[in-house]
Each structure stands twice: as C-alpha cells, then as structure tokens.
PDB file of C-alpha atoms in Angstrom:
ATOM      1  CA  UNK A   1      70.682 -17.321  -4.730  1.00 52.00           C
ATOM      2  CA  UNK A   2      68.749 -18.740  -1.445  1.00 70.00           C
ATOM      3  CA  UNK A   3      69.591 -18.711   1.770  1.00 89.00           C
ATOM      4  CA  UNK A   4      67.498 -20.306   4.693  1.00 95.00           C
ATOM      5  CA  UNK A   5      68.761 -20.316   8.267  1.00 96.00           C
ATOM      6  CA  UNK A   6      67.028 -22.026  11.024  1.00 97.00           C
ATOM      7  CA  UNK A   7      68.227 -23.617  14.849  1.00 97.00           C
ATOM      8  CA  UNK A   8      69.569 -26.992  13.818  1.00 97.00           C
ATOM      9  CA  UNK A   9      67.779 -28.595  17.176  1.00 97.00           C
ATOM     10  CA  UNK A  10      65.237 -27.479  19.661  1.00 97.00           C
ATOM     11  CA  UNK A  11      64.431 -29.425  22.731  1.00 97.00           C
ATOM     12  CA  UNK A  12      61.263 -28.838  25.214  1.00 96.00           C
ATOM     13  CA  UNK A  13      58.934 -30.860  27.815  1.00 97.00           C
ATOM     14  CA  UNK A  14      55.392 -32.280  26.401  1.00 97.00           C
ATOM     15  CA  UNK A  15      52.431 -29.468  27.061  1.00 97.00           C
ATOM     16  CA  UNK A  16      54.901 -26.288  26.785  1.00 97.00           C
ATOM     17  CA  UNK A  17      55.335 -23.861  23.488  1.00 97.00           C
ATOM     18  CA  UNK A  18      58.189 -23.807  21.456  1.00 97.00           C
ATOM     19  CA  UNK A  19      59.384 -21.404  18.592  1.00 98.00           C
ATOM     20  CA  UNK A  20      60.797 -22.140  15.716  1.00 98.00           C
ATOM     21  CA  UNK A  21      62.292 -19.090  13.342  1.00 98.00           C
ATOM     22  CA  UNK A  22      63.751 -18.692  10.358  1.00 98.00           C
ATOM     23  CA  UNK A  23      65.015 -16.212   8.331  1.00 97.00           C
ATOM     24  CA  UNK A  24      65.581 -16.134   4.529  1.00 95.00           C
ATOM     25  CA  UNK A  25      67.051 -14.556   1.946  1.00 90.00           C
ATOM     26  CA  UNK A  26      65.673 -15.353  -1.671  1.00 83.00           C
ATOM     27  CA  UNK A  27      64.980 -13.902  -5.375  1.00 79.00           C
ATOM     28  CA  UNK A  28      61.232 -13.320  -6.141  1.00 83.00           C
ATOM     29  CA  UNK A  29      60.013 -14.305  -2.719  1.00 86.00           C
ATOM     30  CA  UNK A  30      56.335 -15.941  -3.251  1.00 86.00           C
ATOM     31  CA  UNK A  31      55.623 -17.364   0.029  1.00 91.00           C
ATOM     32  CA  UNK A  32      56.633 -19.278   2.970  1.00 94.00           C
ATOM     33  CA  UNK A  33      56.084 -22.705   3.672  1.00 95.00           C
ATOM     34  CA  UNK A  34      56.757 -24.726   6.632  1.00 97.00           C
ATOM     35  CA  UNK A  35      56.574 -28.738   6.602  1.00 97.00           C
ATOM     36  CA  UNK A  36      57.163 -31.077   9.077  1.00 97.00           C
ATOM     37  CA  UNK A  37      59.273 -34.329   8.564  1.00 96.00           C
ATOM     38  CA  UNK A  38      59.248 -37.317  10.518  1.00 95.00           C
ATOM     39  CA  UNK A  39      62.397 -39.778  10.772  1.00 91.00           C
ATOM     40  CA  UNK A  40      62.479 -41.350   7.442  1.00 87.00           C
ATOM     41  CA  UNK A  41      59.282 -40.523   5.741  1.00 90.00           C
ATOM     42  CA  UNK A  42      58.149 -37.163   3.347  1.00 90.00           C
ATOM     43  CA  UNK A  43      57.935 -33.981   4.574  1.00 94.00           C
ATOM     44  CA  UNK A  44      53.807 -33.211   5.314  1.00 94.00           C
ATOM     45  CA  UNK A  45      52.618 -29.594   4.845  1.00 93.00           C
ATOM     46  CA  UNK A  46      51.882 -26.970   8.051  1.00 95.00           C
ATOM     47  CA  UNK A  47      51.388 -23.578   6.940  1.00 94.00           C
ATOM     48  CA  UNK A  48      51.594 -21.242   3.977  1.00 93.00           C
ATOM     49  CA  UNK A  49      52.088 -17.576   4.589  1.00 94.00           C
ATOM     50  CA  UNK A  50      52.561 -14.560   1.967  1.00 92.00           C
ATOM     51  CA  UNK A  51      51.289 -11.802   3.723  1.00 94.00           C
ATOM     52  CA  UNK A  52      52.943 -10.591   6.749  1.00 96.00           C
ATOM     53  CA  UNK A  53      50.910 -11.384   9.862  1.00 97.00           C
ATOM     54  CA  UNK A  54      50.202 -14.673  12.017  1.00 97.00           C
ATOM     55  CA  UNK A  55      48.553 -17.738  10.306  1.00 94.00           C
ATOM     56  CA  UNK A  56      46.690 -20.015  13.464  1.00 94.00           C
ATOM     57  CA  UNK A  57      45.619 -23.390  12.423  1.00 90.00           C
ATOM     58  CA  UNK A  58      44.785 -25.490  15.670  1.00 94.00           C
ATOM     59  CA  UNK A  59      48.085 -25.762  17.709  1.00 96.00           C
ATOM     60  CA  UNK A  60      50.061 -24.467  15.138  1.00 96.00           C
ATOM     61  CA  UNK A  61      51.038 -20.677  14.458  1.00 97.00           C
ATOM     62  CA  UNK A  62      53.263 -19.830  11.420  1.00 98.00           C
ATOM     63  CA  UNK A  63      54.371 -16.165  11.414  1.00 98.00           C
ATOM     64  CA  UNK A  64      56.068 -13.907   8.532  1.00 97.00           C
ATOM     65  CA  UNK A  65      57.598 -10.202   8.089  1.00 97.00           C
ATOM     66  CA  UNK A  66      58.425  -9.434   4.502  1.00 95.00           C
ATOM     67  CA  UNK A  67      60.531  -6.608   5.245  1.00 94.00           C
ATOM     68  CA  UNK A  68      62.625  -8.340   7.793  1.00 95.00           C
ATOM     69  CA  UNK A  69      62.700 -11.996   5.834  1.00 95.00           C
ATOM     70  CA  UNK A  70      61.438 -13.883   8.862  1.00 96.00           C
ATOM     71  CA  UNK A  71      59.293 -15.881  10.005  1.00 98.00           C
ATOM     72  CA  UNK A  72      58.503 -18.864  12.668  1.00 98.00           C
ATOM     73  CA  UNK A  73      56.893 -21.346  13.847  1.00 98.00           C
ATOM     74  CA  UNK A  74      54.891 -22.060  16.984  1.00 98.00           C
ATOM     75  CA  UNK A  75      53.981 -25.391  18.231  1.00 97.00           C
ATOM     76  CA  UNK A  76      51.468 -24.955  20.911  1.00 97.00           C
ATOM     77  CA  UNK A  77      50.386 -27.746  23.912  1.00 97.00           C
ATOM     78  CA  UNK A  78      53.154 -29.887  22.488  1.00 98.00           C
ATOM     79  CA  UNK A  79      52.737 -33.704  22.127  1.00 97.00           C
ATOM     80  CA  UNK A  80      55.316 -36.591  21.663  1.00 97.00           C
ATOM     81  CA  UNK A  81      54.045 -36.956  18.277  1.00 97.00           C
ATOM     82  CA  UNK A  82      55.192 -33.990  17.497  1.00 98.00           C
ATOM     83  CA  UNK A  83      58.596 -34.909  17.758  1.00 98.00           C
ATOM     84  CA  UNK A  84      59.770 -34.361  14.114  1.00 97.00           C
ATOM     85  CA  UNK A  85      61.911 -32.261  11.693  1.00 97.00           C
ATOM     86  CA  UNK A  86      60.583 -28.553  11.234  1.00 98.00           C
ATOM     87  CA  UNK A  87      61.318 -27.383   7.589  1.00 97.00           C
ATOM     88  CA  UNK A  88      61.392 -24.047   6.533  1.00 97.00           C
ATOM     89  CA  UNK A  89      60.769 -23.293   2.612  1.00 95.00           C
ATOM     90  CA  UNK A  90      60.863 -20.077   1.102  1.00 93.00           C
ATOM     91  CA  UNK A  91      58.695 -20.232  -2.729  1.00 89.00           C
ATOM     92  CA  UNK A  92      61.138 -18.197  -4.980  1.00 82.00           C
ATOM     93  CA  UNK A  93      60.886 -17.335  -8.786  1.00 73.00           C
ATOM     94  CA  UNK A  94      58.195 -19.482 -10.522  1.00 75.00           C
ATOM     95  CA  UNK A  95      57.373 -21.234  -7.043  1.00 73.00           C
ATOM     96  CA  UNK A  96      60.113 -23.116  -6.633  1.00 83.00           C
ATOM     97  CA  UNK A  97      60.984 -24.178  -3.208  1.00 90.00           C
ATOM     98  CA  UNK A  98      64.407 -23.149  -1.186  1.00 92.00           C
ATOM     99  CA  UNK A  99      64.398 -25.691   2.325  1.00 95.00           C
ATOM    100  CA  UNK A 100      66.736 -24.482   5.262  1.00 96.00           C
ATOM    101  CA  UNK A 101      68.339 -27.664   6.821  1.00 96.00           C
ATOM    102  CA  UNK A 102      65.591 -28.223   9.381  1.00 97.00           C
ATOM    103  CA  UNK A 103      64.822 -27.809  12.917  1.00 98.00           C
ATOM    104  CA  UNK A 104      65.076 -31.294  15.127  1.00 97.00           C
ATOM    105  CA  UNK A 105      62.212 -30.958  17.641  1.00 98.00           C
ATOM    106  CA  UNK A 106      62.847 -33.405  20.726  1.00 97.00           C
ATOM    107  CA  UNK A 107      59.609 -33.071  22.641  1.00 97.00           C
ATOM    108  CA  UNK A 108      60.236 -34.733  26.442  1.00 96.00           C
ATOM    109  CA  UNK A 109      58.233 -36.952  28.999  1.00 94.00           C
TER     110      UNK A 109
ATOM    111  CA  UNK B   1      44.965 -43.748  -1.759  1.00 54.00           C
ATOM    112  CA  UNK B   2      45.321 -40.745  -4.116  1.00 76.00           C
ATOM    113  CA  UNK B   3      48.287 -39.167  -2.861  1.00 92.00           C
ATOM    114  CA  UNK B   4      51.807 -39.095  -4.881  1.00 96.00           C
ATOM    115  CA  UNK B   5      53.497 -42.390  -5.175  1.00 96.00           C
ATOM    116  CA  UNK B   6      56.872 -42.936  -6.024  1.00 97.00           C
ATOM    117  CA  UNK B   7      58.668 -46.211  -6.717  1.00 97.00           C
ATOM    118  CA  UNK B   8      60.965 -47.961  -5.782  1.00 97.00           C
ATOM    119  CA  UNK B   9      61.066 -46.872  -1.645  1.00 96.00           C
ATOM    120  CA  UNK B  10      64.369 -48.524  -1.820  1.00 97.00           C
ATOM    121  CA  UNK B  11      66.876 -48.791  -4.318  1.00 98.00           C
ATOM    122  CA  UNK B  12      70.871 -50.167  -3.557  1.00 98.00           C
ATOM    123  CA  UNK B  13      72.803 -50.421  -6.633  1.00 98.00           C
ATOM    124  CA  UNK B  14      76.786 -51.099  -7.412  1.00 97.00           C
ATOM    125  CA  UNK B  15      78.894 -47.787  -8.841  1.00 97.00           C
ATOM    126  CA  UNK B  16      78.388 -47.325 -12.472  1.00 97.00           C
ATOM    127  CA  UNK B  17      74.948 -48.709 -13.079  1.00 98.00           C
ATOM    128  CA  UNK B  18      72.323 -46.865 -14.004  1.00 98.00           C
ATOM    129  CA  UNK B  19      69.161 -46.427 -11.810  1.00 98.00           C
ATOM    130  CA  UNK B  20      65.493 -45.131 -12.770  1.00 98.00           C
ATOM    131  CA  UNK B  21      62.621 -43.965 -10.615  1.00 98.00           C
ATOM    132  CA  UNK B  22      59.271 -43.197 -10.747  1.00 98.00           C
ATOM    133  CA  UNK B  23      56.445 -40.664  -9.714  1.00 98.00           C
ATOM    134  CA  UNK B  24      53.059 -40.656 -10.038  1.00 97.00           C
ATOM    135  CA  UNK B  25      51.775 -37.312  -8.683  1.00 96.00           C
ATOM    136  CA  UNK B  26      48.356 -36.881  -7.450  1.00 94.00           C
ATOM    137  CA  UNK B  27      46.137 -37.193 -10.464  1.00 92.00           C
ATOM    138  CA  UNK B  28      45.065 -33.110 -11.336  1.00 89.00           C
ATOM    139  CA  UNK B  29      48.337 -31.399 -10.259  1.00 93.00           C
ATOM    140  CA  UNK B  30      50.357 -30.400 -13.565  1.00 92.00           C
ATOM    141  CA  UNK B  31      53.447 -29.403 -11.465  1.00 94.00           C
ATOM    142  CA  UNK B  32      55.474 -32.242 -10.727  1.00 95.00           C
ATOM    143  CA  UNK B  33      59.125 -31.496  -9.065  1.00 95.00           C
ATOM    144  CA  UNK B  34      62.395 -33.651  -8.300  1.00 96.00           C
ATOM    145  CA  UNK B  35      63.991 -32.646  -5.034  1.00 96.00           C
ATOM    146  CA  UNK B  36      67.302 -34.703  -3.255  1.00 96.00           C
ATOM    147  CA  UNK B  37      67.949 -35.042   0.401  1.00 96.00           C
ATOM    148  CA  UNK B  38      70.558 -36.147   2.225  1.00 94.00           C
ATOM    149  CA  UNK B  39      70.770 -36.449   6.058  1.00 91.00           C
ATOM    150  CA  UNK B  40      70.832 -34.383   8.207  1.00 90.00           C
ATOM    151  CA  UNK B  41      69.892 -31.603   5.143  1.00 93.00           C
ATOM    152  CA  UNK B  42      66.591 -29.991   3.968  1.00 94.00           C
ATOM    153  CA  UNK B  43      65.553 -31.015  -0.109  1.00 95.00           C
ATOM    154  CA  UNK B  44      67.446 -29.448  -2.515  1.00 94.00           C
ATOM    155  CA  UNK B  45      65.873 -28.781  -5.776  1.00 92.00           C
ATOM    156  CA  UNK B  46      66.624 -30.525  -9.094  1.00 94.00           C
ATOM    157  CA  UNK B  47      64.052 -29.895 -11.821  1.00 95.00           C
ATOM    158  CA  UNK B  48      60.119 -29.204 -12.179  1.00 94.00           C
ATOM    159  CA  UNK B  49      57.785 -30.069 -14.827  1.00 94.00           C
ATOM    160  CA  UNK B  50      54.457 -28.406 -15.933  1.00 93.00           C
ATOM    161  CA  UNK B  51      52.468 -30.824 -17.580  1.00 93.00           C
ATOM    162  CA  UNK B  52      55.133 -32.390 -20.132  1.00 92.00           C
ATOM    163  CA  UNK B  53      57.107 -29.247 -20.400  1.00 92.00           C
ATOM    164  CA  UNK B  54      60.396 -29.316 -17.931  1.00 90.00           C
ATOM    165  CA  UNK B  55      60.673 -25.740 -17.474  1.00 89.00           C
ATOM    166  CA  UNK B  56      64.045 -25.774 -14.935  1.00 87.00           C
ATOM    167  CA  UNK B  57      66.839 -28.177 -14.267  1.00 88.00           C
ATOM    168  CA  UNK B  58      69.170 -26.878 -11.348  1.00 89.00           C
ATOM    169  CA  UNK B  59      73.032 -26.948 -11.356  1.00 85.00           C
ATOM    170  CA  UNK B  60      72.781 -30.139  -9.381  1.00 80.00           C
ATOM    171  CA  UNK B  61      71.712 -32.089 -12.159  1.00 84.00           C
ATOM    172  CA  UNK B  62      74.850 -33.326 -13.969  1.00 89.00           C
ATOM    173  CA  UNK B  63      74.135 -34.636 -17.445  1.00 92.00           C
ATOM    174  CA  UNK B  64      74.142 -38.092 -16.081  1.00 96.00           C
ATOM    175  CA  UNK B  65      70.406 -36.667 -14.761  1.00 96.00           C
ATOM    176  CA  UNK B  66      67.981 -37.162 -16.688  1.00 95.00           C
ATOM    177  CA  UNK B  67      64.109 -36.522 -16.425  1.00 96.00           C
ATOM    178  CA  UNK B  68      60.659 -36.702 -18.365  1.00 96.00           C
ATOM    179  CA  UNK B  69      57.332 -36.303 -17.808  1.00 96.00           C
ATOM    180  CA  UNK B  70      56.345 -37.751 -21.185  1.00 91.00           C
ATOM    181  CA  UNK B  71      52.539 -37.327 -21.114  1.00 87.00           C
ATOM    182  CA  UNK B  72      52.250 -34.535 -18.409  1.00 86.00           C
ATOM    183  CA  UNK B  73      51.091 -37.491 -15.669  1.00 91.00           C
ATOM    184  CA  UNK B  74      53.919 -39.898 -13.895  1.00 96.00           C
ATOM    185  CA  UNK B  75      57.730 -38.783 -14.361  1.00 98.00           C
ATOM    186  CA  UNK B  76      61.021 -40.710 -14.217  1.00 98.00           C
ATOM    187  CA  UNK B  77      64.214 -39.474 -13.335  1.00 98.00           C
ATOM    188  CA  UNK B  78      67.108 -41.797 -14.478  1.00 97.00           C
ATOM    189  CA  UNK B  79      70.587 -41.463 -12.925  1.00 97.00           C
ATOM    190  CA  UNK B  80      73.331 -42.964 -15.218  1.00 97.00           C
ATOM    191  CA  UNK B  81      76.804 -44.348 -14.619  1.00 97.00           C
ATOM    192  CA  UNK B  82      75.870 -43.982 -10.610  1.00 98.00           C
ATOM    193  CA  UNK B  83      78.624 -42.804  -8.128  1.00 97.00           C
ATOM    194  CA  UNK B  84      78.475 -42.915  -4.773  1.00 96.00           C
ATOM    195  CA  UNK B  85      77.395 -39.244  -3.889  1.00 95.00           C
ATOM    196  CA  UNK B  86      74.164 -39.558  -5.609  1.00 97.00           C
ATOM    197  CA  UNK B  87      73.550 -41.806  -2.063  1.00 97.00           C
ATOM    198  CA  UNK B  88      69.993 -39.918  -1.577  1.00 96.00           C
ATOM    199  CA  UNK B  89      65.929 -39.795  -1.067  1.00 97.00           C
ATOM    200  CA  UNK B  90      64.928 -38.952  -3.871  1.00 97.00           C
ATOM    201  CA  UNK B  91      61.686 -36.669  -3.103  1.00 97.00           C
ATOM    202  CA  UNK B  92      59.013 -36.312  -6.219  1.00 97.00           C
ATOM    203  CA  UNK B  93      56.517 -33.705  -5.139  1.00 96.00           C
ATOM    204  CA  UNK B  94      53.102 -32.599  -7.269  1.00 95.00           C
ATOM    205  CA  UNK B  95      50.859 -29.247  -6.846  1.00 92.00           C
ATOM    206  CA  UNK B  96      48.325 -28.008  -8.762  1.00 89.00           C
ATOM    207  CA  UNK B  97      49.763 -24.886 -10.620  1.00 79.00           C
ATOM    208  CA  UNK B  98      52.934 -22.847  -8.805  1.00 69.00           C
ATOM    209  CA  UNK B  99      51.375 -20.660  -6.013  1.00 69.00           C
ATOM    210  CA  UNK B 100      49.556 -23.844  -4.212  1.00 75.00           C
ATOM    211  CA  UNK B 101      51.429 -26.093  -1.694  1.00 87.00           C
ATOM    212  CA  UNK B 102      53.614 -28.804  -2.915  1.00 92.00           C
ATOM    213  CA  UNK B 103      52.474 -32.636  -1.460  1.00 93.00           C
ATOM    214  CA  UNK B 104      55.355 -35.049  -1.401  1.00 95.00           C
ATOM    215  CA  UNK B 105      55.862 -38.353  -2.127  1.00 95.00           C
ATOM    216  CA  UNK B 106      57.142 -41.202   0.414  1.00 94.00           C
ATOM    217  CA  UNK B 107      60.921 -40.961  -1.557  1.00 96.00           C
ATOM    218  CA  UNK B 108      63.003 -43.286  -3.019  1.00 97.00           C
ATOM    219  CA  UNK B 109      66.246 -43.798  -1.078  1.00 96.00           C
ATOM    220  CA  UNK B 110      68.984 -44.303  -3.431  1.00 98.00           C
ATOM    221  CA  UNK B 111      71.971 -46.254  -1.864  1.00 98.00           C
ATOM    222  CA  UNK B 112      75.525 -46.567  -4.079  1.00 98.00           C
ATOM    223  CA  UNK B 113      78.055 -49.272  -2.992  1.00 96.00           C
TER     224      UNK B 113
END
C-alpha cells in the first residue's frame, strides 16, 4: 500500500522561507511530485524529482532521498499568492499517483 | 484553451439518481485518470485509462462506478443509484504516457442531498 505523511498546516510572514516535507512509503516508487492547490480549484504542477538531489526552479526547491523516502519542499521569498495547499504525490507502480492530505500554507502581511 | 476540461463544474443531485461526468484531456495525452477528493484530503485514485484500454480500477470504485474512454479521447465516469458519500470533486487528470506529469482538470463537485 501507500502511505504519504506531511504537516497538515504551516504558517509564515510574506518574504521568509518555509519547508515543507514529506515522507512516503510506496510500492514501485517512480517519482515524486509536488502540486500546489488553491481553495477550490485543481491542483497545478511544481516539481518532479526521481533522483535524489535538489530540483531549483525559480523560488521553488523540491528535494528527495530515495533511501530515506523523503523529500520537501521549499518556498523561497514567499508571496500572498502563494497561500495555497502543498500536495505531496509519490508515482507508484505503472505511474499512478499516491497524494498525502496536503500542507495548508498561510502566508502573513 | 487546450488544457483538460471537465464538465459539469457543479453537479447537486437527490440520493438514488444516477450522475455522469465528463473529461476531455488535453488533446495528445493517452493517459487519462479519475481521482476523488474530499475536503480537507489529498485525491485519491479511482481508475486510469491508456488510450481506450482501462488498465486499473481501485477498491474505491464500487460497481455502481463506472468508466470509459470509448475512443481513447474524452472519458465519462457515471455514478449510479448515488448516496450521499460519493459528496466529492471529481478530479479527471491527462499525461502523455506514465512517467510525465499529470495536468488536472478544474473538477466536478458532486453534491448528494
């Protein structure tokens, strides 16, 4: 089976870093995926990583270790758009998607 | 706008009726999958097609679920006899064989009275 744990809510101040990790346990892991979700609308693609190392893609970082099963997220310079659900995915057998619950992100004045 | 489409965004039925949606996926993808959400949760899996071919259906999907992707383009996933925990968005997502990122639709949020 899957498992997907992540921080159910994270709260920080507009300009500072925050870090979002998860950590998974699947069956023929074949990448990790994080998405971001705003109130009511479809989850938008962030970052894709199946080697271990650090992804950087403008202000955000996505991290993974294989041998540990986990990985995070960094949101850099944060804005109030950024204020959103954080969802971690782990692609299992055949590329199927497992989602952890979701990190809230609160991003303040 | 070539994106995936889904229809209808909003769909409130009474217990027992039965309810159908649709997904068009962006045009040259030939994986199309059905996820559910509920609040507060992360999607959860139901089934994925490539091209026509459904290739998984998860434990979720009772056998009042059902879903085609007749000529390998748009899908529809038809819930029958509707209760009210199938209250859901209904995600569609499409990507363009297995190992490439999945790009969601807007949802169709499935209310039961």
């Amino acid at each position: 089976g899957q498992n997907i744990d992540q921080p159910t809510e994270m709260t920080a101040t507009e300009g500072a870093i925050v870090q979002i990790n998860c950590t998974y346990q699947t069956s023929g892991f074949n990448g990790l995926f994080w998405y971001q979700q705003h109130a009511g609308e479809a989850p938008t693609f962030l970052s894709y990583n199946v080697l271990d190392g650090l992804e950087e893609k403008g202000r955000f970082s996505s991290f993974l270790s294989r041998s540990k099963g986990y990985s995070y997220l960094l949101l850099k310079e944060l804005q109030m758009k950024d204020s959103a659900s954080y969802l971690c995915a782990a692609g299992g057998n055949d590329y199927k998607l497992s989602f952890g619950a979701g990190t809230t992100v609160t991003v303040r004045a | 706008d070539t994106g995936v489409s889904q229809d209808p965004r909003h769909k409130i039925t009474k217990r027992g009726q039965n309810v159908t949606f649709r997904c068009d996926p962006i045009s040259e993808h030939n994986r199309l999958y059905w996820y559910r959400q509920t609040l507060g949760q992360g999607p959860e899996f139901l089934t994925y097609f490539q091209n026509e071919a459904q290739l998984e259906k998860s434990r979720l999907l009772s056998d009042r679920f059902s879903a085609e992707r007749p000529k390998g383009s748009f899908s529809t996933l038809e819930i029958q006899r509707t209760e009210q925990g199938d209250s859901a968005m209904y995600l569609c997502a499409s990507s363009l064989g297995g190992r490439n990122e999945q790009f969601f639709g807007p949802g169709t949020r499935l209310t039961v009275l």
